[in-house]
PDB file of C-alpha atoms in Angstrom:
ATOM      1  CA  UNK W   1    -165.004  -8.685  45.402  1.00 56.00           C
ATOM      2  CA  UNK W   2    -166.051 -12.023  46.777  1.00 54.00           C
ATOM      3  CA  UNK W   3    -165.699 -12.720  50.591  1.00 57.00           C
ATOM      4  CA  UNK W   4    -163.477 -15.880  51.705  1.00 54.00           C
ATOM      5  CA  UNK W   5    -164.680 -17.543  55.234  1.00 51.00           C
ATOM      6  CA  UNK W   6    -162.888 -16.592  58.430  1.00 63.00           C
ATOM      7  CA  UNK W   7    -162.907 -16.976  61.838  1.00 83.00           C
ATOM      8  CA  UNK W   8    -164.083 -13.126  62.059  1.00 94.00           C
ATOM      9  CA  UNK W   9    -167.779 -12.741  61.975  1.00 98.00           C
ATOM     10  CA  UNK W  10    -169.094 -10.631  58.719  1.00 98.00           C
ATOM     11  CA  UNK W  11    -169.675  -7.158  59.301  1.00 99.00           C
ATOM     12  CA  UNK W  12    -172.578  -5.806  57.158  1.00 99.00           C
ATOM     13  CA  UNK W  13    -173.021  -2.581  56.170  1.00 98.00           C
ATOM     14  CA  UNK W  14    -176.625  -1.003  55.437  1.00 97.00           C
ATOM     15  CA  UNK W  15    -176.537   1.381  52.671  1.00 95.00           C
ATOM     16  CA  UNK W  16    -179.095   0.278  50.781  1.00 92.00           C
ATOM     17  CA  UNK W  17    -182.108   2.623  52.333  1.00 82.00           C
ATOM     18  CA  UNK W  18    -184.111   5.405  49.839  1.00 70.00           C
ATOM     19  CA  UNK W  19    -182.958   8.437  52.007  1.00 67.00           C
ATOM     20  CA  UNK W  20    -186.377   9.580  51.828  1.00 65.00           C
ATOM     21  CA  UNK W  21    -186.410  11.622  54.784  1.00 70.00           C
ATOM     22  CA  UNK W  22    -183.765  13.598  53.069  1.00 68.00           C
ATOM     23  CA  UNK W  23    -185.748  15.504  50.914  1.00 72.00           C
ATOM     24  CA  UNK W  24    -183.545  14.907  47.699  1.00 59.00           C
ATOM     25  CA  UNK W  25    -180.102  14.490  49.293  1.00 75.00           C
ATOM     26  CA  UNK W  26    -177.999  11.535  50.125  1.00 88.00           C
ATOM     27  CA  UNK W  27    -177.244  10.773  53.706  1.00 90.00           C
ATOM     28  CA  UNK W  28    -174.846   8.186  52.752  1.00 93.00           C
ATOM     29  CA  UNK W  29    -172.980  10.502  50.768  1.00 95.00           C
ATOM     30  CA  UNK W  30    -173.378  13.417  53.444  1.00 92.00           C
ATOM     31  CA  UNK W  31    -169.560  14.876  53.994  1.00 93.00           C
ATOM     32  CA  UNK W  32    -168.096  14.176  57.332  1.00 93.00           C
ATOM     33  CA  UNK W  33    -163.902  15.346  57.366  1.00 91.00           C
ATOM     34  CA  UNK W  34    -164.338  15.503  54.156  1.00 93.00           C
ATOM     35  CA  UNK W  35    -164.870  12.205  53.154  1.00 96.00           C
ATOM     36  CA  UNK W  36    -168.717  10.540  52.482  1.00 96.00           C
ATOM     37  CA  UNK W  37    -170.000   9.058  55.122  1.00 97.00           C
ATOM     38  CA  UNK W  38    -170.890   5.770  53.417  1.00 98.00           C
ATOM     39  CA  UNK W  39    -167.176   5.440  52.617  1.00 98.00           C
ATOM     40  CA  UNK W  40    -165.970   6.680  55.810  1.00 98.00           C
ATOM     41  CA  UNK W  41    -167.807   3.758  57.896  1.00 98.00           C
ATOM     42  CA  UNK W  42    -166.816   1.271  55.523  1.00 98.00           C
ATOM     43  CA  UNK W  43    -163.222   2.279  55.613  1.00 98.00           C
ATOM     44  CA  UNK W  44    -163.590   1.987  59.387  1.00 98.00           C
ATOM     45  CA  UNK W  45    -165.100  -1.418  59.530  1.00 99.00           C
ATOM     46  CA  UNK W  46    -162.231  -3.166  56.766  1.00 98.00           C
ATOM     47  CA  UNK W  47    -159.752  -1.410  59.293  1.00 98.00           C
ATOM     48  CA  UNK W  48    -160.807  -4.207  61.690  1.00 98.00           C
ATOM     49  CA  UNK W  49    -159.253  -6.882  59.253  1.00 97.00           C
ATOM     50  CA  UNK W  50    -162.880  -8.433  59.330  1.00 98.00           C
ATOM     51  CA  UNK W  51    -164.535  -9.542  56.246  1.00 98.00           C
ATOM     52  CA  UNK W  52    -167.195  -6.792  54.593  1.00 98.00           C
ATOM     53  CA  UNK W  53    -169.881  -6.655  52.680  1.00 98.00           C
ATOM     54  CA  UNK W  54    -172.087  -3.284  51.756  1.00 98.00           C
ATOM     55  CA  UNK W  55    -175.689  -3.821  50.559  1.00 97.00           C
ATOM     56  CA  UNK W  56    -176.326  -0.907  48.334  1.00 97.00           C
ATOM     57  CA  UNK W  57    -179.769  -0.304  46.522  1.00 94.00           C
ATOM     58  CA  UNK W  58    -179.551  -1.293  42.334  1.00 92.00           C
ATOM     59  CA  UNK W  59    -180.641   3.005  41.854  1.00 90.00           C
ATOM     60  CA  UNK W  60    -177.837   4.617  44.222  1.00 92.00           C
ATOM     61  CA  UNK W  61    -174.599   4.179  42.172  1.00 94.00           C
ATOM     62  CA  UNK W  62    -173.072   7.748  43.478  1.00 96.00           C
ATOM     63  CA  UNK W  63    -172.714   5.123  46.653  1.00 96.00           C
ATOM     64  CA  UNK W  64    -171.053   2.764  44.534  1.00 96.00           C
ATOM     65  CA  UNK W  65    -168.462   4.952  43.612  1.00 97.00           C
ATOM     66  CA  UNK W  66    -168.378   6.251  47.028  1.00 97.00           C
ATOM     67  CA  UNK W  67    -166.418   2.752  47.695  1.00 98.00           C
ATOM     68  CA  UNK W  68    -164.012   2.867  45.108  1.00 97.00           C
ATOM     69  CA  UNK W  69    -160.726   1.260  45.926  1.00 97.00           C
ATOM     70  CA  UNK W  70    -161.864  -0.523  49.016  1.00 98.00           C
ATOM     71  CA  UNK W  71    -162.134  -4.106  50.020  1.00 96.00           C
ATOM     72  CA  UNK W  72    -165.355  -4.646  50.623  1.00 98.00           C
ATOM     73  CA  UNK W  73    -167.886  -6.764  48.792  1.00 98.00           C
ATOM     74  CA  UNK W  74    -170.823  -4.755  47.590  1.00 98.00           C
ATOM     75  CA  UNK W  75    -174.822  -6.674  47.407  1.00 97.00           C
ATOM     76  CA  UNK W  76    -177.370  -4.915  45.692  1.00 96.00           C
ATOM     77  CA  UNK W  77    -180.885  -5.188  46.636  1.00 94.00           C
ATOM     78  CA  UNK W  78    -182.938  -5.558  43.880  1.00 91.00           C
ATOM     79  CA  UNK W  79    -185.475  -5.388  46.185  1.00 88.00           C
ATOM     80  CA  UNK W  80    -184.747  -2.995  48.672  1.00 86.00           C
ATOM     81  CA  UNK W  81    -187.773  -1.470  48.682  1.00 83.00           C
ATOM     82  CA  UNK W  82    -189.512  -3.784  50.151  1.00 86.00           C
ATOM     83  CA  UNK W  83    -187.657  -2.664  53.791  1.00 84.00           C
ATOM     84  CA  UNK W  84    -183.889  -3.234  55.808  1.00 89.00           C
ATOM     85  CA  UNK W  85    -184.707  -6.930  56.209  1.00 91.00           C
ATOM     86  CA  UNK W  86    -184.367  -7.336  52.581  1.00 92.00           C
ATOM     87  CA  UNK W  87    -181.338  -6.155  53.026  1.00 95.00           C
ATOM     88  CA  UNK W  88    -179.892  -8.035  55.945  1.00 95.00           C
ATOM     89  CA  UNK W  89    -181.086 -11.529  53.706  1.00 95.00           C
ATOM     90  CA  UNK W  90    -179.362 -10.390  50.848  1.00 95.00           C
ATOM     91  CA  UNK W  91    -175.986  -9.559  52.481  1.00 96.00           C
ATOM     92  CA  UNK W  92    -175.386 -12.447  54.370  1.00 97.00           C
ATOM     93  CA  UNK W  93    -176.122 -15.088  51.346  1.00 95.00           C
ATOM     94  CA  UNK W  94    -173.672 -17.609  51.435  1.00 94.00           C
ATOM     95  CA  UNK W  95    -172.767 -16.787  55.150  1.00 96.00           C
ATOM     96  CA  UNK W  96    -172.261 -19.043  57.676  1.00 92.00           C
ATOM     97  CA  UNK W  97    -170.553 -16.976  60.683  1.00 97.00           C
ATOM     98  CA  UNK W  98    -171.701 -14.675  63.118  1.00 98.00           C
ATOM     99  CA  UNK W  99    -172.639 -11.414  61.757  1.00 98.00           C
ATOM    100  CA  UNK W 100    -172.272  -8.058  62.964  1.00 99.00           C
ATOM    101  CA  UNK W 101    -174.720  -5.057  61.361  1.00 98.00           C
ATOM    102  CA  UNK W 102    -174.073  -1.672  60.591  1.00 97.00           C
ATOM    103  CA  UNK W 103    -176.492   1.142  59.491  1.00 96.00           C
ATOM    104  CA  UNK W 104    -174.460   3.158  57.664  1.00 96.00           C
ATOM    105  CA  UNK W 105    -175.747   6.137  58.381  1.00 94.00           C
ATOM    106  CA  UNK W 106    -173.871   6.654  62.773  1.00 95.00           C
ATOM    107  CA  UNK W 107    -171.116   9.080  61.874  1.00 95.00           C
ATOM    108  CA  UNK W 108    -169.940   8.575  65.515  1.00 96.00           C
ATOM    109  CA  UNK W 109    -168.939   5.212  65.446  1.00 98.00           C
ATOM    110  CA  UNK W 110    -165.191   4.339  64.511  1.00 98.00           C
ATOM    111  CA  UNK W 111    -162.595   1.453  64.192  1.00 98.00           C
ATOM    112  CA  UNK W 112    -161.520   0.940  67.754  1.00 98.00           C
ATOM    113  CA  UNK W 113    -165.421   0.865  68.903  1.00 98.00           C
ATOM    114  CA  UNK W 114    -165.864  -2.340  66.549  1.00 99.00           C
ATOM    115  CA  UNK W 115    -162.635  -3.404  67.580  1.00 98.00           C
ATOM    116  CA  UNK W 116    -164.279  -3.544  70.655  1.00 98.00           C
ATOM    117  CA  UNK W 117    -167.640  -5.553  69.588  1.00 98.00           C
ATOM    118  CA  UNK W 118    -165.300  -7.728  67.785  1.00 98.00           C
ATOM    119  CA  UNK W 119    -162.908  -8.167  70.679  1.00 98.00           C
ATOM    120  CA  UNK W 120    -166.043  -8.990  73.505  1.00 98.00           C
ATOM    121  CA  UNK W 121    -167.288 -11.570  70.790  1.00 98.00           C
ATOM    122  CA  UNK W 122    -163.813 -13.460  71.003  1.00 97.00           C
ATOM    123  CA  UNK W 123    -164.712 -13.346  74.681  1.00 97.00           C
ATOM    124  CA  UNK W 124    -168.580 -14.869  74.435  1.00 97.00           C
ATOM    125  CA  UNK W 125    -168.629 -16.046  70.882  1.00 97.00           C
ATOM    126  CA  UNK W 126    -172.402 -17.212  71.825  1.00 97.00           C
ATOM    127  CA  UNK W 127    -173.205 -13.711  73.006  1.00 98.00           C
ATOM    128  CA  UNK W 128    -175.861 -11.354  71.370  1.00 99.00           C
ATOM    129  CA  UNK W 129    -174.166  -8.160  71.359  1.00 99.00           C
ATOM    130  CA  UNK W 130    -175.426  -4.556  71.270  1.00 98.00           C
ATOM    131  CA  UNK W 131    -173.288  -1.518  71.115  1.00 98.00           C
ATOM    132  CA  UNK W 132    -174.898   0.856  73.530  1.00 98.00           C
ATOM    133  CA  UNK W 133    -175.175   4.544  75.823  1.00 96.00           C
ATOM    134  CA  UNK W 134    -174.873   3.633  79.183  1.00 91.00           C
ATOM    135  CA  UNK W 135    -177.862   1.243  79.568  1.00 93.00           C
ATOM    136  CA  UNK W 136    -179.622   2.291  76.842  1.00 96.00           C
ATOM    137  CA  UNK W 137    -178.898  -0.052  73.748  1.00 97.00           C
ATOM    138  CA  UNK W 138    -178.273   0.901  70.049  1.00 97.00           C
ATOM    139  CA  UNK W 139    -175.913  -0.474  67.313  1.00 98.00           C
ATOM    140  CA  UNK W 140    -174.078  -2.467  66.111  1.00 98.00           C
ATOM    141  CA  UNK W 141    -175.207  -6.058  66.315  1.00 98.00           C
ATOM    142  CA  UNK W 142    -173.423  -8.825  66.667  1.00 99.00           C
ATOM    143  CA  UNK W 143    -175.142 -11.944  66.350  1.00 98.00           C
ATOM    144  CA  UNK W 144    -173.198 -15.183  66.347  1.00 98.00           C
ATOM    145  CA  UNK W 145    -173.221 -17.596  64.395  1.00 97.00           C
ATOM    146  CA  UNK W 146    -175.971 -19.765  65.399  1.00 97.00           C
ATOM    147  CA  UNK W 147    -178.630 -17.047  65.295  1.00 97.00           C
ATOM    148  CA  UNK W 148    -177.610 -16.094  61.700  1.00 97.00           C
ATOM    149  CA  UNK W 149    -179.902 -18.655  60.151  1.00 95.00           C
ATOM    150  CA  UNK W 150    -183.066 -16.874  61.584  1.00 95.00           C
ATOM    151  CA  UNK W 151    -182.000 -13.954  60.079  1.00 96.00           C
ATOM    152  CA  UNK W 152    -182.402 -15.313  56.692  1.00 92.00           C
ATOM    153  CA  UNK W 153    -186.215 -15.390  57.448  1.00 88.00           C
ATOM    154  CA  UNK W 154    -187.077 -11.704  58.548  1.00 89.00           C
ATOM    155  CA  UNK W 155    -189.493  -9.766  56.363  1.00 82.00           C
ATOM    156  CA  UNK W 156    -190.006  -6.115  56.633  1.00 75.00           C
ATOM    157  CA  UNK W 157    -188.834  -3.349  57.671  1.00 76.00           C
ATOM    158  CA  UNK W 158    -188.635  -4.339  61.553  1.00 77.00           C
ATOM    159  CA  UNK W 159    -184.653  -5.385  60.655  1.00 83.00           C
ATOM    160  CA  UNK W 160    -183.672  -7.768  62.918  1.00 92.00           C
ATOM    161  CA  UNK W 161    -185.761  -6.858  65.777  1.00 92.00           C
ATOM    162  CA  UNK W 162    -187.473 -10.065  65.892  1.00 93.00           C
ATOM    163  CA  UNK W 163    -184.692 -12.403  66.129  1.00 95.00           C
ATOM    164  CA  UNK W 164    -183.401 -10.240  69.021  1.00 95.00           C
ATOM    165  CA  UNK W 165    -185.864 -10.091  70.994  1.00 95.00           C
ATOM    166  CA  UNK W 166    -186.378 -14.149  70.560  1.00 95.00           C
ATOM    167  CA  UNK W 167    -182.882 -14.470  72.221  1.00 96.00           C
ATOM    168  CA  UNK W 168    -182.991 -11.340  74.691  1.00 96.00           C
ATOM    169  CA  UNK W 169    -182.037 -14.055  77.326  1.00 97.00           C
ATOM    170  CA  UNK W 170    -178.314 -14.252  75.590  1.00 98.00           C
ATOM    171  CA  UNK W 171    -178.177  -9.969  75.159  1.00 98.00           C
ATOM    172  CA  UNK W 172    -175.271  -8.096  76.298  1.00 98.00           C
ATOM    173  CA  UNK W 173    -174.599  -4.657  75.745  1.00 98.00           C
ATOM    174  CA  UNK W 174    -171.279  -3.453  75.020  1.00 98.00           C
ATOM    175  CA  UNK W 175    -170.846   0.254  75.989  1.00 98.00           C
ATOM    176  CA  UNK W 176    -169.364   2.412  73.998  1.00 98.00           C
ATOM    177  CA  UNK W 177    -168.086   5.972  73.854  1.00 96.00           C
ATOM    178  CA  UNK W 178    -170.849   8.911  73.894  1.00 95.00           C
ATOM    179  CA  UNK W 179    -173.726   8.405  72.367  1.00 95.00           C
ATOM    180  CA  UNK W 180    -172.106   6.874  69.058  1.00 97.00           C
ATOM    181  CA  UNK W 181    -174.538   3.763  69.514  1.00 97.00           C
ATOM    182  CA  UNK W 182    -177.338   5.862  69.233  1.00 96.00           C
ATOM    183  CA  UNK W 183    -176.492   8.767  66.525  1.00 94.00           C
ATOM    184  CA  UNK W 184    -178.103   7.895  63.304  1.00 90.00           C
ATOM    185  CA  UNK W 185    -179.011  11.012  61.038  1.00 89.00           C
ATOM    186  CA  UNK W 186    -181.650  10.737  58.658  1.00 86.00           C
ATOM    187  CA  UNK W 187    -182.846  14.137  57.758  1.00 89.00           C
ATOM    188  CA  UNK W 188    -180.788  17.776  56.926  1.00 88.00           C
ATOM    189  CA  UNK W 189    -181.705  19.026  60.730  1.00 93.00           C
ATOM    190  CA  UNK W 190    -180.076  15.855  61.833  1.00 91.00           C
ATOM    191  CA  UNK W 191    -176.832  16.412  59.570  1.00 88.00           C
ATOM    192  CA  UNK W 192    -176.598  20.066  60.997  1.00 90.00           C
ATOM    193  CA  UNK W 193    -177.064  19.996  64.227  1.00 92.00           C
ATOM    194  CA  UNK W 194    -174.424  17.175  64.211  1.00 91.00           C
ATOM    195  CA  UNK W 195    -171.908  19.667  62.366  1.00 91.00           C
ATOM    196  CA  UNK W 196    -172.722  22.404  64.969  1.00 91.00           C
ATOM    197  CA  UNK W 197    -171.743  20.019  67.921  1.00 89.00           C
ATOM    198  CA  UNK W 198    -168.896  18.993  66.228  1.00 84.00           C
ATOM    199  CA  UNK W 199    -166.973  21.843  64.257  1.00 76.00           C
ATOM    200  CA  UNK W 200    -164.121  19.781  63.430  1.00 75.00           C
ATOM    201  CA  UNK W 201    -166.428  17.448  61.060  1.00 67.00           C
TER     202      UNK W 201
END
């Protein structure tokens, strides 16, 4: 599914990680309500009526099918390997908007919390945005439009650390509930202590 250009900024989804901390399983395709959490964030973020893409790994396609029926775009890595940076170049190709990224793997976060990034961005489209705890900040990122082009340069694994830090002087964190900015679960400890807090999930 190809992406037409808005006036919404891109929201970009990182699936496309090897799990490896995971010891076999699939955090993307851990169960949360009963639904995978891959799918369940990207459900969330086309409920914003912004444009989506999903980069996914070429090795993963259980994640794939986790998307079924949605409209999202999905971007394959081919070389995902070589670290999340990879990723961010690859899904914003073609892209000339602001750009807010989203590991896929916070089961905390929700529709009206990037409603909310989306909603402050109207407000300060030359903001850099970070979801955060309090003062403590965490994700998403919403980087606008003029910053995008520097992402298309980042190598490694760093993400877009680099390109944040360059422009800390236009940072503003937008808080949101909990600690949903900062919950990312990348090992089976993570995934059940999560469950134990939250019975319902």
């Amino acid at each position: 599914m190809a992406l037409r250009m808005t006036h919404l900024p891109l929201i970009l989804i990182l699936a496309a990680g090897a799990a490896s901390r995971m010891r076999g399983g699939d955090k993307m395709l851990e169960q949360v309500a009963g639904v995978p959490q891959l799918r369940r964030i990207v459900n969330a973020a086309c409920a914003t009526g912004a444009p989506v893409r999903v980069a996914l790994p070429p090795d993963r396609p259980l994640r794939a099918a986790a998307l079924t029926g949605l409209a999202c775009e999905q971007v394959l890595v081919a070389n995902a390997s070589a670290g999340m940076s990879a990723s961010i170049c690859a899904g914003i190709a073609g892209w000339t908007g602001a750009v807010m990224i989203l590991p896929a793997d916070m089961p905390d976060l929700d529709t009206p919390m990037l409603q909310r990034m989306l909603a402050c961005h109207r407000q300060d489209p030359r903001a850099l945005l970070r979801g955060s705890s309090g003062a403590e900040p965490g994700h998403p990122v919403l980087f606008p439009a003029d910053l995008v082009p520097a992402l298309r340069d980042l190598q490694g694994d760093a993400g877009a650390r680099p390109v944040v830090q360059a422009a800390h002087n236009r940072l503003r964190l937008v808080p949101l509930p909990d600690r949903a900015a900062l919950t990312d679960l990348d090992t089976p400890e993570d995934w059940a202590a999560w469950r134990a807090a939250r019975p319902e999930a």
